[in-house]
Amino acid sequence: MLAAAERKRLQDKARAIREEIVKVTYACGGSHIGGAMSQTDVLVALYYKYMRIDPARPDWEDRDRFVLSKGHGGVGHAVVLADKGYFERKLLDDFNKTGSPFGMHLDRLKVRGVDASTGSLGHGFGISIGMAMGARLTGRQFRVYCVVGDGECHEGSVWESAMAAGHFKPTNLTVFVDRNRFCLDGPTEEVMPLDPLDGKFESFGWRVLSIDGHDFDAICGAIETAHAETARPVVVIANTVKGKGVDFMENQTAWHYGGLDDRMKARALESIARS
Amino acid sequence: MLVLGADLGNSTEIDAFRDRFPDRFFNFGAAEQNEVDVAAGLALEGEVPFVHSFGVFLTRRAYEQVIVQVAMHGANVKLVGMIPGLTSRLGPTHQAIEDLSLMRAIPGMTVIDPADATEIEQVVPAIAAWRGPVYTRMMRREVRRVLDPATYRFEVGRAVRLRTGRDVALACSGLMLEPALAAAADLAARGVEADVIHCPTLKPLDEAAILDAAGRCGAVVTAENHLVTGGLGSAVAELAGERLAVPVERVGIRDTFAVPGSPEYLFARYGLTAEAICAAAVRAISRKAR
């Protein structure tokens, strides 16, 4: 159980991050806002409570690594990195605009604080395994966190990676599946069923924790359980709501990607403030 | 360095490394997409992974991983594609006849087609020391020795003139070195003096060496164990087209998948021979501006 003040600190931060996602999405004309909203609480717990990082030294060798395998959530990741101080917030005024270092999918070579470029699905998972194995080979103590989308789990390479991690057992790696139950075309279970997702990972040799991905007590508890695990890699299936926090976006297929006009922006911010 | 395999230990001849350096060897099973992704992650952590499989699987199956995670990151990954071109007896699923084209198309990728045992011995340390992504073909079992290890020096990005002529330049890569040298000898017997420019690095191409030979000889023939599209023939023709008005003839496989068969049979059937190079040389010379 988190102390009440700690829980509130994380909840307030998540609310602020979601407001920023709305503002950046409004400014840039459109983003993958639904999945950016669903992943936010996991990112907040990692970046504001657990990850050993130093925004002044993005190349610090012993920093914890973070790989957003669902690279289309980049708008949410960029907002977190700006808030942490990796770069100035005003750079996000030009997010995904011509000439900006920010594409919709973040590039390690262009954006400070990004540990792996992603954007095509099913790659970041394997990259994060390589990083975790690299820590082991070089005797460094950092941890690697990776967030995979549930629709991303339709990619065969995800299961190649799951199999390899089940075999090599990088226990310094924690993978989250942002299980918001929607992919671009509709509900995952209608497009291409994934359930039982926990059973799939278990059969590939993982320890599986299934949690409410918007409950900070559950998220923090899962992270601490993962830290204590020494035998198997841990996957946290974070059951989330696509578009979380904005009433008219929640669980709506159409809000996988979208833009906001003035009225929608105001309504979205009001909804987040109430959440 | 590390060695990553994909369930082809014997076939890619990495088992000796595995036995000697078990802590530096990882077998990913027949899962090349993840093998390449993990290699990129390891490279971002400072390791130098040598990623092995058959050339077809690394370049066809894991193409997007190679582009997005290796090349876009500029990751220091060495991709080693075994059994090049028509050396596979296992038919078109296993014959890497467009691997050089696919790899050459990728920004920032260094692409190498070694010729013989001497070259392989030198390519491995050279690419280990080279910063950035590399694709090299690799041969197995008994590999012939054509180049003299006492005098030959491989450098990434350097072509080597092995014979000096004045009538036509024969630019070759990989296993077409021997037929090119044989063709030059045949041509000499007919009074035609050929340059032989050995081009193990397709990218970055040694443009100065090609332009020098093409300029001196006024006609170029390329020869490769590969489709004539996208590999050495294309690279040389692109350069010649932009920089010199000289005829270029390309020897290689022409827009077809090959049948299964022995390398000797296949090289003859698809025209990867000294005779084909001689014929192309005669054509190229006849096309010189009069």
Coordinates of C-alpha atoms in Angstrom, one line a residue:
Chain A
M1 CA 0.0 0.0 0.0
L2 CA 1.2 3.4 -0.9
A3 CA 1.0 6.2 1.6
A4 CA -1.9 8.5 0.8
A5 CA 0.4 11.4 0.0
E6 CA 2.5 9.3 -2.3
R7 CA -0.5 7.9 -4.1
K8 CA -1.8 11.5 -4.5
R9 CA 1.6 12.7 -5.8
L10 CA 1.6 10.1 -8.6
Q11 CA -2.1 10.6 -9.4
D12 CA -1.6 14.4 -9.7
K13 CA 1.4 13.8 -11.9
A14 CA -0.5 11.4 -14.1
R15 CA -3.3 14.0 -14.4
A16 CA -0.8 16.7 -15.4
I17 CA 0.8 14.4 -18.0
R18 CA -2.6 13.6 -19.5
E19 CA -3.3 17.4 -19.7
E20 CA -0.1 17.9 -21.5
I21 CA -0.8 15.1 -24.0
V22 CA -4.1 16.9 -24.8
K23 CA -2.3 20.2 -25.3
V24 CA 0.4 18.7 -27.5
T25 CA -2.2 16.8 -29.5
Y26 CA -4.2 20.0 -30.0
A27 CA -1.1 21.9 -31.1
C28 CA 0.2 19.2 -33.5
G29 CA -3.1 18.4 -35.1
G30 CA -3.4 14.8 -34.1
S31 CA -1.7 12.0 -32.2
H32 CA -2.1 8.4 -31.1
I33 CA -3.8 9.9 -28.0
G34 CA -5.9 6.8 -27.0
G35 CA -2.9 4.6 -26.3
A36 CA -0.9 7.5 -24.9
M37 CA -3.6 8.0 -22.3
S38 CA -3.8 4.3 -21.4
Q39 CA 0.0 3.9 -20.8
T40 CA 0.4 7.0 -18.7
D41 CA 0.0 5.6 -15.2
V42 CA 2.7 3.0 -15.9
L43 CA 5.1 5.6 -17.3
V44 CA 4.4 7.9 -14.3
A45 CA 5.2 5.1 -11.8
L46 CA 8.4 4.3 -13.6
Y47 CA 9.7 7.8 -14.3
Y48 CA 8.6 9.4 -11.1
K49 CA 9.2 6.7 -8.5
Y50 CA 11.4 3.8 -9.7
M51 CA 13.8 4.6 -12.6
R52 CA 17.3 5.5 -11.7
I53 CA 17.9 8.2 -14.2
D54 CA 19.6 11.6 -14.4
P55 CA 18.0 13.9 -17.1
A56 CA 21.2 16.0 -17.0
R57 CA 23.1 12.9 -18.2
P58 CA 21.0 11.0 -20.7
D59 CA 24.0 8.8 -21.6
W60 CA 24.9 7.8 -18.0
E61 CA 25.9 4.2 -18.4
D62 CA 24.3 3.0 -15.3
R63 CA 20.9 4.6 -15.9
D64 CA 17.8 2.4 -16.1
R65 CA 16.6 2.0 -19.6
F66 CA 13.1 2.5 -20.9
V67 CA 11.9 1.2 -24.3
L68 CA 8.4 2.2 -25.6
S69 CA 8.0 -0.8 -27.9
K70 CA 4.5 0.6 -28.8
G71 CA 6.3 3.6 -30.4
H72 CA 3.1 5.3 -31.4
G73 CA 2.7 6.2 -27.7
G74 CA 5.6 8.6 -28.3
V75 CA 3.5 11.7 -27.7
G76 CA 3.0 10.5 -24.1
H77 CA 6.6 9.6 -23.6
A78 CA 7.8 12.9 -25.0
V79 CA 5.6 14.8 -22.5
V80 CA 7.1 12.7 -19.6
L81 CA 10.7 13.4 -20.8
A82 CA 10.0 17.1 -21.1
D83 CA 8.5 17.2 -17.6
K84 CA 11.6 15.3 -16.3
G85 CA 13.8 18.0 -17.8
Y86 CA 15.5 16.1 -20.7
F87 CA 14.6 19.1 -22.9
E88 CA 12.6 22.3 -22.9
R89 CA 8.9 22.0 -22.9
K90 CA 8.5 24.6 -25.6
L91 CA 10.1 22.1 -28.1
L92 CA 6.8 20.2 -27.9
D93 CA 5.0 23.2 -29.4
D94 CA 6.4 21.8 -32.7
F95 CA 5.8 18.2 -31.9
N96 CA 5.6 16.2 -35.2
K97 CA 5.8 19.4 -37.3
T98 CA 8.1 19.8 -40.2
G99 CA 11.7 20.3 -39.0
S100 CA 11.0 19.2 -35.4
P101 CA 13.3 16.6 -33.8
F102 CA 10.1 14.9 -32.7
G103 CA 8.3 12.6 -35.1
M104 CA 5.2 10.8 -33.9
H105 CA 7.6 8.0 -33.0
L106 CA 10.6 9.1 -31.0
D107 CA 14.1 8.7 -32.3
R108 CA 17.0 7.9 -30.0
L109 CA 19.4 9.9 -32.2
K110 CA 17.2 13.0 -32.1
V111 CA 15.5 13.2 -28.7
R112 CA 17.4 13.3 -25.4
G113 CA 16.3 10.6 -23.0
V114 CA 15.1 8.1 -25.6
D115 CA 16.9 4.8 -25.2
A116 CA 15.6 3.1 -28.4
S117 CA 13.9 4.3 -31.5
T118 CA 10.7 2.5 -32.1
G119 CA 7.7 2.9 -34.4
S120 CA 7.3 -0.3 -36.2
L121 CA 5.7 -2.8 -33.9
G122 CA 7.3 -5.8 -32.3
H123 CA 10.9 -4.5 -32.3
G124 CA 11.3 -2.7 -29.0
F125 CA 10.7 -5.9 -27.0
G126 CA 13.7 -7.6 -28.6
I127 CA 15.8 -4.5 -28.2
S128 CA 15.0 -4.4 -24.5
I129 CA 16.1 -8.0 -24.1
G130 CA 19.4 -7.1 -25.8
M131 CA 19.9 -4.2 -23.4
A132 CA 19.1 -6.4 -20.4
M133 CA 21.6 -9.1 -21.6
G134 CA 24.1 -6.3 -22.3
A135 CA 23.9 -5.2 -18.6
R136 CA 24.6 -8.8 -17.6
L137 CA 27.6 -9.1 -19.9
T138 CA 29.1 -5.9 -18.8
G139 CA 28.3 -6.4 -15.1
R140 CA 26.2 -3.3 -14.8
Q141 CA 23.3 -3.1 -12.5
F142 CA 20.8 -1.1 -14.4
R143 CA 17.2 -2.4 -15.1
V144 CA 15.3 -2.3 -18.3
Y145 CA 11.6 -1.5 -18.6
C146 CA 9.7 -2.1 -21.8
V147 CA 6.1 -1.2 -22.6
V148 CA 4.4 -3.3 -25.3
G149 CA 1.0 -2.6 -26.7
D150 CA -1.6 -5.3 -26.7
G151 CA -2.3 -4.8 -30.4
E152 CA 1.4 -5.1 -30.8
C153 CA 1.2 -8.6 -29.5
H154 CA -0.3 -9.6 -32.9
E155 CA 3.2 -9.3 -34.3
G156 CA 4.9 -12.7 -34.5
S157 CA 8.2 -11.1 -33.4
V158 CA 6.7 -10.4 -30.0
W159 CA 6.5 -14.1 -29.4
E160 CA 10.0 -14.7 -30.7
S161 CA 11.1 -12.2 -28.0
A162 CA 8.9 -13.7 -25.4
M163 CA 10.4 -17.1 -26.1
A164 CA 13.9 -15.8 -26.0
A165 CA 13.4 -14.1 -22.7
G166 CA 11.8 -17.2 -21.3
H167 CA 15.0 -19.0 -22.2
F168 CA 17.7 -16.5 -21.3
K169 CA 15.8 -15.2 -18.2
P170 CA 16.9 -11.6 -18.0
T171 CA 15.4 -10.9 -14.6
N172 CA 16.6 -7.3 -14.8
L173 CA 13.9 -6.8 -17.5
T174 CA 10.3 -5.9 -16.7
V175 CA 7.9 -5.8 -19.6
F176 CA 4.5 -4.2 -19.3
V177 CA 1.7 -5.0 -21.7
D178 CA -0.6 -1.9 -22.0
R179 CA -3.8 -4.1 -22.2
N180 CA -6.3 -1.5 -23.3
R181 CA -8.1 -4.1 -25.4
F182 CA -8.2 -2.0 -28.5
C183 CA -6.1 -2.0 -31.7
L184 CA -6.5 0.4 -34.6
D185 CA -9.4 -1.4 -36.2
G186 CA -11.4 -2.2 -33.1
P187 CA -11.4 -4.4 -30.0
T188 CA -8.5 -6.8 -30.0
E189 CA -10.7 -9.7 -29.2
E190 CA -12.7 -9.1 -32.4
V191 CA -9.8 -8.2 -34.7
M192 CA -7.5 -11.1 -33.5
P193 CA -8.1 -12.6 -30.1
L194 CA -5.2 -12.4 -27.6
D195 CA -6.8 -13.9 -24.6
P196 CA -5.6 -15.7 -22.5
L197 CA -2.7 -13.3 -22.7
D198 CA -1.5 -14.3 -19.2
G199 CA -1.5 -17.9 -20.1
K200 CA 0.4 -17.3 -23.3
F201 CA 3.2 -15.5 -21.4
E202 CA 3.2 -18.1 -18.6
S203 CA 3.6 -20.9 -21.2
F204 CA 6.6 -19.0 -22.6
G205 CA 8.3 -19.1 -19.2
W206 CA 7.4 -15.8 -17.7
R207 CA 6.1 -14.8 -14.3
V208 CA 2.9 -12.9 -15.1
L209 CA 1.3 -10.2 -12.9
S210 CA -2.1 -9.1 -14.0
I211 CA -3.1 -5.7 -12.5
D212 CA -5.3 -2.7 -12.9
G213 CA -3.0 -0.5 -14.9
H214 CA -4.5 2.7 -13.5
D215 CA -4.2 1.8 -9.8
F216 CA -0.9 3.1 -8.5
D217 CA -0.9 0.7 -5.6
A218 CA -1.1 -2.2 -8.0
I219 CA 1.4 -0.7 -10.4
C220 CA 4.0 0.0 -7.7
G221 CA 3.3 -3.4 -6.1
A222 CA 3.9 -5.1 -9.4
I223 CA 7.2 -3.3 -10.0
E224 CA 8.5 -4.2 -6.6
T225 CA 7.5 -7.8 -7.1
A226 CA 9.3 -7.7 -10.4
H227 CA 12.4 -6.3 -8.7
A228 CA 12.4 -9.1 -6.2
E229 CA 12.0 -11.9 -8.8
T230 CA 15.3 -13.7 -9.4
A231 CA 14.2 -16.8 -11.5
R232 CA 12.1 -15.6 -14.4
P233 CA 11.5 -12.4 -16.4
V234 CA 8.3 -10.6 -15.3
V235 CA 5.6 -9.4 -17.5
V236 CA 3.0 -7.1 -16.0
I237 CA -0.3 -7.2 -17.9
A238 CA -1.6 -3.7 -17.1
N239 CA -5.3 -3.7 -17.7
T240 CA -6.0 -0.2 -18.9
V241 CA -8.6 1.9 -20.6
K242 CA -7.8 3.3 -24.0
G243 CA -8.3 7.1 -23.9
K244 CA -8.2 6.9 -20.1
G245 CA -9.2 10.2 -18.4
V246 CA -11.1 11.8 -21.3
D247 CA -14.7 10.7 -21.1
F248 CA -15.5 10.9 -24.8
M249 CA -12.4 9.0 -25.8
E250 CA -12.5 6.1 -23.4
N251 CA -12.9 2.7 -25.1
Q252 CA -13.6 4.3 -28.4
T253 CA -12.0 2.7 -31.4
A254 CA -12.0 6.1 -33.2
W255 CA -9.7 7.6 -30.7
H256 CA -6.7 5.4 -31.5
Y257 CA -5.5 8.5 -33.4
G258 CA -7.2 11.8 -33.5
G259 CA -7.0 15.6 -33.4
L260 CA -8.8 18.1 -31.2
D261 CA -10.6 21.3 -32.0
D262 CA -11.0 24.1 -29.4
R263 CA -14.2 22.6 -28.0
M264 CA -12.9 19.1 -27.7
K265 CA -9.7 20.3 -26.1
A266 CA -11.6 22.2 -23.4
R267 CA -13.9 19.3 -22.8
A268 CA -10.9 16.9 -22.6
L269 CA -9.1 19.1 -20.1
E270 CA -12.3 19.4 -18.0
S271 CA -12.7 15.6 -18.0
I272 CA -9.1 15.0 -16.9
A273 CA -9.5 17.6 -14.1
R274 CA -12.5 15.6 -12.8
S275 CA -10.8 12.3 -13.1
Chain B
M1 CA 32.6 -9.5 -29.7
L2 CA 29.6 -11.7 -29.4
V3 CA 28.2 -14.4 -31.7
L4 CA 24.4 -14.8 -32.1
G5 CA 23.1 -17.8 -33.9
A6 CA 19.7 -19.0 -35.2
D7 CA 19.8 -22.7 -35.0
L8 CA 22.3 -23.1 -37.7
G9 CA 25.4 -23.8 -35.6
N10 CA 27.0 -26.4 -37.9
S11 CA 25.7 -24.8 -41.0
T12 CA 27.1 -21.4 -40.2
E13 CA 30.3 -22.9 -38.6
I14 CA 29.9 -20.9 -35.4
D15 CA 30.0 -24.0 -33.2
A16 CA 33.8 -23.6 -32.7
F17 CA 33.2 -20.1 -31.3
R18 CA 30.4 -21.5 -29.1
D19 CA 32.6 -24.2 -27.7
R20 CA 35.5 -21.8 -27.0
F21 CA 33.5 -18.8 -25.7
P22 CA 30.2 -20.2 -24.4
D23 CA 29.6 -17.0 -22.4
R24 CA 29.8 -14.9 -25.6
F25 CA 27.5 -17.1 -27.7
F26 CA 23.7 -17.0 -27.8
N27 CA 21.4 -19.2 -29.9
F28 CA 18.0 -17.7 -30.6
G29 CA 16.6 -20.6 -32.5
A30 CA 15.0 -20.1 -35.9
A31 CA 13.8 -16.7 -34.9
E32 CA 15.8 -14.2 -36.9
Q33 CA 13.6 -11.2 -36.3
N34 CA 14.2 -11.3 -32.6
E35 CA 17.8 -12.3 -33.1
V36 CA 18.4 -9.0 -35.0
D37 CA 16.4 -6.9 -32.5
V38 CA 18.4 -8.3 -29.6
A39 CA 21.6 -7.7 -31.5
A40 CA 20.7 -4.1 -31.9
G41 CA 20.0 -3.8 -28.1
L42 CA 23.3 -5.4 -27.3
A43 CA 25.1 -3.1 -29.7
L44 CA 23.5 -0.1 -28.1
E45 CA 25.0 -1.3 -24.8
G46 CA 28.5 -1.4 -26.4
E47 CA 28.8 -5.0 -27.5
V48 CA 29.8 -6.0 -31.1
P49 CA 27.4 -8.7 -32.0
F50 CA 28.1 -10.9 -35.1
V51 CA 24.7 -12.1 -36.1
H52 CA 24.7 -15.4 -38.1
S53 CA 22.2 -17.1 -40.3
F54 CA 21.8 -18.0 -43.9
G55 CA 21.9 -14.8 -46.0
V56 CA 18.4 -15.4 -47.2
F57 CA 16.9 -15.4 -43.7
L58 CA 18.8 -12.4 -42.4
T59 CA 18.0 -10.2 -45.4
R60 CA 14.5 -11.4 -46.3
R61 CA 12.9 -12.4 -43.0
A62 CA 14.5 -9.8 -40.7
Y63 CA 14.7 -7.0 -43.3
E64 CA 12.6 -4.5 -41.3
Q65 CA 14.5 -5.3 -38.1
V66 CA 17.8 -4.7 -40.0
I67 CA 16.5 -1.4 -41.3
V68 CA 14.7 0.0 -38.2
Q69 CA 16.8 -1.3 -35.3
V70 CA 20.2 -1.8 -36.8
A71 CA 20.5 0.8 -39.6
M72 CA 18.4 3.6 -38.2
H73 CA 20.2 3.4 -34.9
G74 CA 23.6 3.1 -36.7
A75 CA 24.0 0.1 -34.4
N76 CA 27.3 -1.6 -34.4
V77 CA 25.9 -4.9 -35.6
K78 CA 27.7 -7.3 -38.0
L79 CA 25.3 -9.3 -40.1
V80 CA 26.9 -12.5 -41.5
G81 CA 24.9 -14.1 -44.3
M82 CA 26.1 -17.6 -45.0
I83 CA 25.9 -19.4 -48.4
P84 CA 25.9 -16.6 -50.9
G85 CA 24.1 -16.7 -54.3
L86 CA 24.1 -19.9 -56.2
T87 CA 26.4 -21.8 -53.7
S88 CA 23.4 -23.2 -52.0
R89 CA 22.1 -26.6 -53.2
L90 CA 18.8 -26.2 -51.5
G91 CA 16.9 -24.2 -54.1
P92 CA 15.5 -20.7 -54.3
T93 CA 14.3 -20.5 -50.7
H94 CA 17.9 -20.8 -49.7
Q95 CA 19.7 -19.0 -52.5
A96 CA 20.6 -15.5 -51.5
I97 CA 20.6 -13.9 -54.9
E98 CA 19.2 -10.4 -53.9
D99 CA 20.8 -10.1 -50.5
L100 CA 23.4 -7.5 -51.6
S101 CA 20.7 -5.5 -53.3
L102 CA 18.5 -5.4 -50.2
M103 CA 21.4 -4.5 -48.0
R104 CA 22.8 -1.9 -50.4
A105 CA 19.5 -0.2 -50.5
I106 CA 19.7 0.6 -46.7
P107 CA 21.2 4.0 -45.8
G108 CA 24.4 3.7 -43.8
M109 CA 24.8 -0.1 -44.4
T110 CA 28.3 -1.4 -45.3
V111 CA 28.0 -4.3 -47.7
I112 CA 30.8 -6.9 -48.4
D113 CA 31.0 -9.9 -50.7
P114 CA 34.3 -11.6 -49.9
A115 CA 36.0 -13.7 -52.6
D116 CA 38.0 -16.4 -50.9
A117 CA 39.7 -17.9 -47.8
T118 CA 42.3 -15.1 -47.6
E119 CA 39.7 -12.4 -47.8
I120 CA 37.4 -14.0 -45.2
E121 CA 40.4 -14.2 -42.8
Q122 CA 40.8 -10.5 -43.2
V123 CA 37.2 -9.4 -43.4
V124 CA 36.3 -10.6 -39.9
P125 CA 38.8 -8.5 -38.0
A126 CA 38.3 -5.6 -40.3
I127 CA 34.5 -5.4 -39.8
A128 CA 34.9 -6.0 -36.1
A129 CA 37.0 -2.8 -36.0
W130 CA 34.7 -0.9 -38.3
R131 CA 32.1 1.3 -36.5
G132 CA 28.6 0.8 -37.7
P133 CA 26.3 -1.7 -39.3
V134 CA 27.8 -4.2 -41.8
Y135 CA 26.4 -7.0 -43.9
T136 CA 28.9 -9.5 -45.2
R137 CA 28.4 -12.6 -47.1
M138 CA 30.2 -15.7 -45.7
M139 CA 31.2 -19.0 -47.2
R140 CA 31.6 -22.3 -45.4
R141 CA 33.4 -25.7 -45.7
E142 CA 36.4 -25.7 -48.0
V143 CA 36.7 -22.2 -49.4
R144 CA 39.3 -21.8 -52.2
R145 CA 42.3 -19.6 -51.8
V146 CA 42.9 -17.3 -54.7
L147 CA 44.4 -14.2 -53.1
D148 CA 47.9 -14.5 -51.7
P149 CA 47.8 -13.9 -47.9
A150 CA 51.4 -12.6 -48.0
T151 CA 50.5 -9.7 -50.2
Y152 CA 46.7 -9.1 -50.2
R153 CA 45.3 -6.6 -47.8
F154 CA 41.5 -6.2 -47.4
E155 CA 40.3 -2.8 -46.4
V156 CA 36.6 -1.8 -46.0
G157 CA 35.7 0.4 -48.9
R158 CA 38.8 -0.4 -51.0
A159 CA 38.9 -2.1 -54.4
V160 CA 42.1 -3.8 -55.5
R161 CA 43.4 -3.9 -59.1
L162 CA 44.7 -7.4 -59.6
R163 CA 45.6 -7.0 -63.3
T164 CA 46.3 -4.0 -65.4
G165 CA 45.0 -3.7 -68.9
R166 CA 43.9 -1.0 -71.3
D167 CA 40.9 -2.3 -73.3
V168 CA 38.3 -3.2 -70.8
A169 CA 37.9 -3.2 -67.0
L170 CA 36.5 -6.3 -65.4
A171 CA 35.0 -5.4 -62.0
C172 CA 34.1 -8.4 -59.9
S173 CA 33.0 -9.3 -56.4
G174 CA 32.9 -12.5 -54.3
L175 CA 33.2 -15.8 -56.1
M176 CA 33.4 -14.1 -59.5
L177 CA 37.0 -13.3 -58.8
E178 CA 38.4 -16.5 -60.3
P179 CA 36.2 -16.4 -63.4
A180 CA 37.2 -12.8 -63.9
L181 CA 40.9 -13.6 -63.7
A182 CA 40.4 -16.5 -66.1
A183 CA 38.5 -14.3 -68.5
A184 CA 41.3 -11.8 -68.4
A185 CA 43.8 -14.5 -69.3
D186 CA 41.6 -15.7 -72.1
L187 CA 41.1 -12.2 -73.4
A188 CA 44.9 -11.6 -73.3
A189 CA 45.4 -14.7 -75.5
R190 CA 43.2 -12.9 -78.0
G191 CA 45.1 -9.7 -77.8
V192 CA 42.6 -7.9 -75.5
E193 CA 44.2 -6.5 -72.3
A194 CA 41.8 -6.3 -69.3
D195 CA 42.0 -4.6 -66.0
V196 CA 40.7 -6.8 -63.2
I197 CA 39.3 -4.7 -60.3
H198 CA 38.3 -6.8 -57.3
C199 CA 35.5 -5.0 -55.4
P200 CA 34.8 -6.9 -52.1
T201 CA 33.1 -3.8 -50.7
L202 CA 29.9 -3.0 -52.6
K203 CA 29.1 -0.1 -50.3
P204 CA 30.8 2.2 -49.8
L205 CA 32.0 1.6 -53.4
D206 CA 35.5 2.5 -54.2
E207 CA 34.4 5.0 -56.7
A208 CA 37.9 6.3 -57.4
A209 CA 39.2 2.9 -58.4
I210 CA 36.2 2.1 -60.6
L211 CA 36.4 5.5 -62.3
D212 CA 40.1 5.2 -62.8
A213 CA 39.7 1.8 -64.5
A214 CA 36.7 2.8 -66.5
G215 CA 38.4 6.0 -67.6
R216 CA 41.6 4.2 -68.7
C217 CA 39.9 1.3 -70.4
G218 CA 36.8 3.0 -71.8
A219 CA 34.5 -0.1 -71.2
V220 CA 33.5 -2.0 -68.0
V221 CA 32.2 -5.5 -67.4
T222 CA 30.8 -6.4 -63.9
A223 CA 30.6 -9.9 -62.6
E224 CA 28.7 -11.1 -59.5
N225 CA 27.2 -14.1 -57.9
H226 CA 23.9 -12.3 -57.6
L227 CA 21.1 -10.8 -59.7
V228 CA 22.4 -8.1 -62.0
T229 CA 19.9 -5.7 -60.3
G230 CA 20.9 -4.0 -57.2
G231 CA 24.4 -5.4 -56.6
L232 CA 27.8 -4.6 -58.0
G233 CA 26.5 -4.3 -61.6
S234 CA 24.0 -1.7 -60.6
A235 CA 26.5 0.1 -58.4
V236 CA 29.0 0.4 -61.2
A237 CA 26.4 1.2 -63.8
E238 CA 25.0 4.0 -61.6
L239 CA 28.4 5.4 -61.1
A240 CA 29.4 5.2 -64.8
G241 CA 26.0 6.7 -65.8
E242 CA 26.5 9.7 -63.6
R243 CA 30.2 10.3 -64.1
L244 CA 31.5 8.7 -67.3
A245 CA 30.1 7.9 -70.7
V246 CA 31.4 4.4 -71.0
P247 CA 29.6 1.2 -71.9
V248 CA 28.9 -1.2 -69.0
E249 CA 27.9 -4.9 -69.4
R250 CA 26.7 -6.8 -66.4
V251 CA 27.3 -10.6 -65.8
G252 CA 25.0 -12.1 -63.2
I253 CA 21.6 -13.7 -62.8
R254 CA 18.9 -12.1 -64.9
D255 CA 15.5 -11.7 -63.3
T256 CA 14.9 -15.3 -62.4
F257 CA 14.9 -17.5 -59.4
A258 CA 17.3 -20.4 -59.8
V259 CA 16.6 -24.1 -59.8
P260 CA 18.1 -26.4 -57.2
G261 CA 21.5 -27.8 -58.2
S262 CA 25.2 -28.0 -57.6
P263 CA 27.0 -24.7 -57.6
E264 CA 29.1 -25.8 -60.6
Y265 CA 25.9 -26.6 -62.6
L266 CA 24.2 -23.4 -61.4
F267 CA 27.1 -21.1 -62.2
A268 CA 27.2 -22.5 -65.7
R269 CA 23.5 -22.5 -66.2
Y270 CA 23.0 -18.8 -65.2
G271 CA 26.1 -17.6 -67.0
L272 CA 28.4 -16.9 -64.0
T273 CA 31.5 -18.0 -66.0
A274 CA 34.7 -16.8 -67.5
E275 CA 33.1 -17.4 -71.0
A276 CA 30.2 -15.1 -70.2
I277 CA 32.6 -12.4 -68.9
C278 CA 34.7 -12.7 -72.1
A279 CA 31.6 -12.4 -74.3
A280 CA 30.4 -9.4 -72.2
A281 CA 33.9 -7.8 -72.6
V282 CA 33.7 -8.2 -76.4
R283 CA 30.3 -6.5 -76.4
A284 CA 31.4 -3.7 -74.2
I285 CA 34.5 -3.0 -76.3
S286 CA 32.4 -3.0 -79.5
R287 CA 30.1 -0.4 -77.9
K288 CA 33.0 2.1 -77.3
A289 CA 32.5 5.4 -79.0
R290 CA 34.4 5.3 -82.2

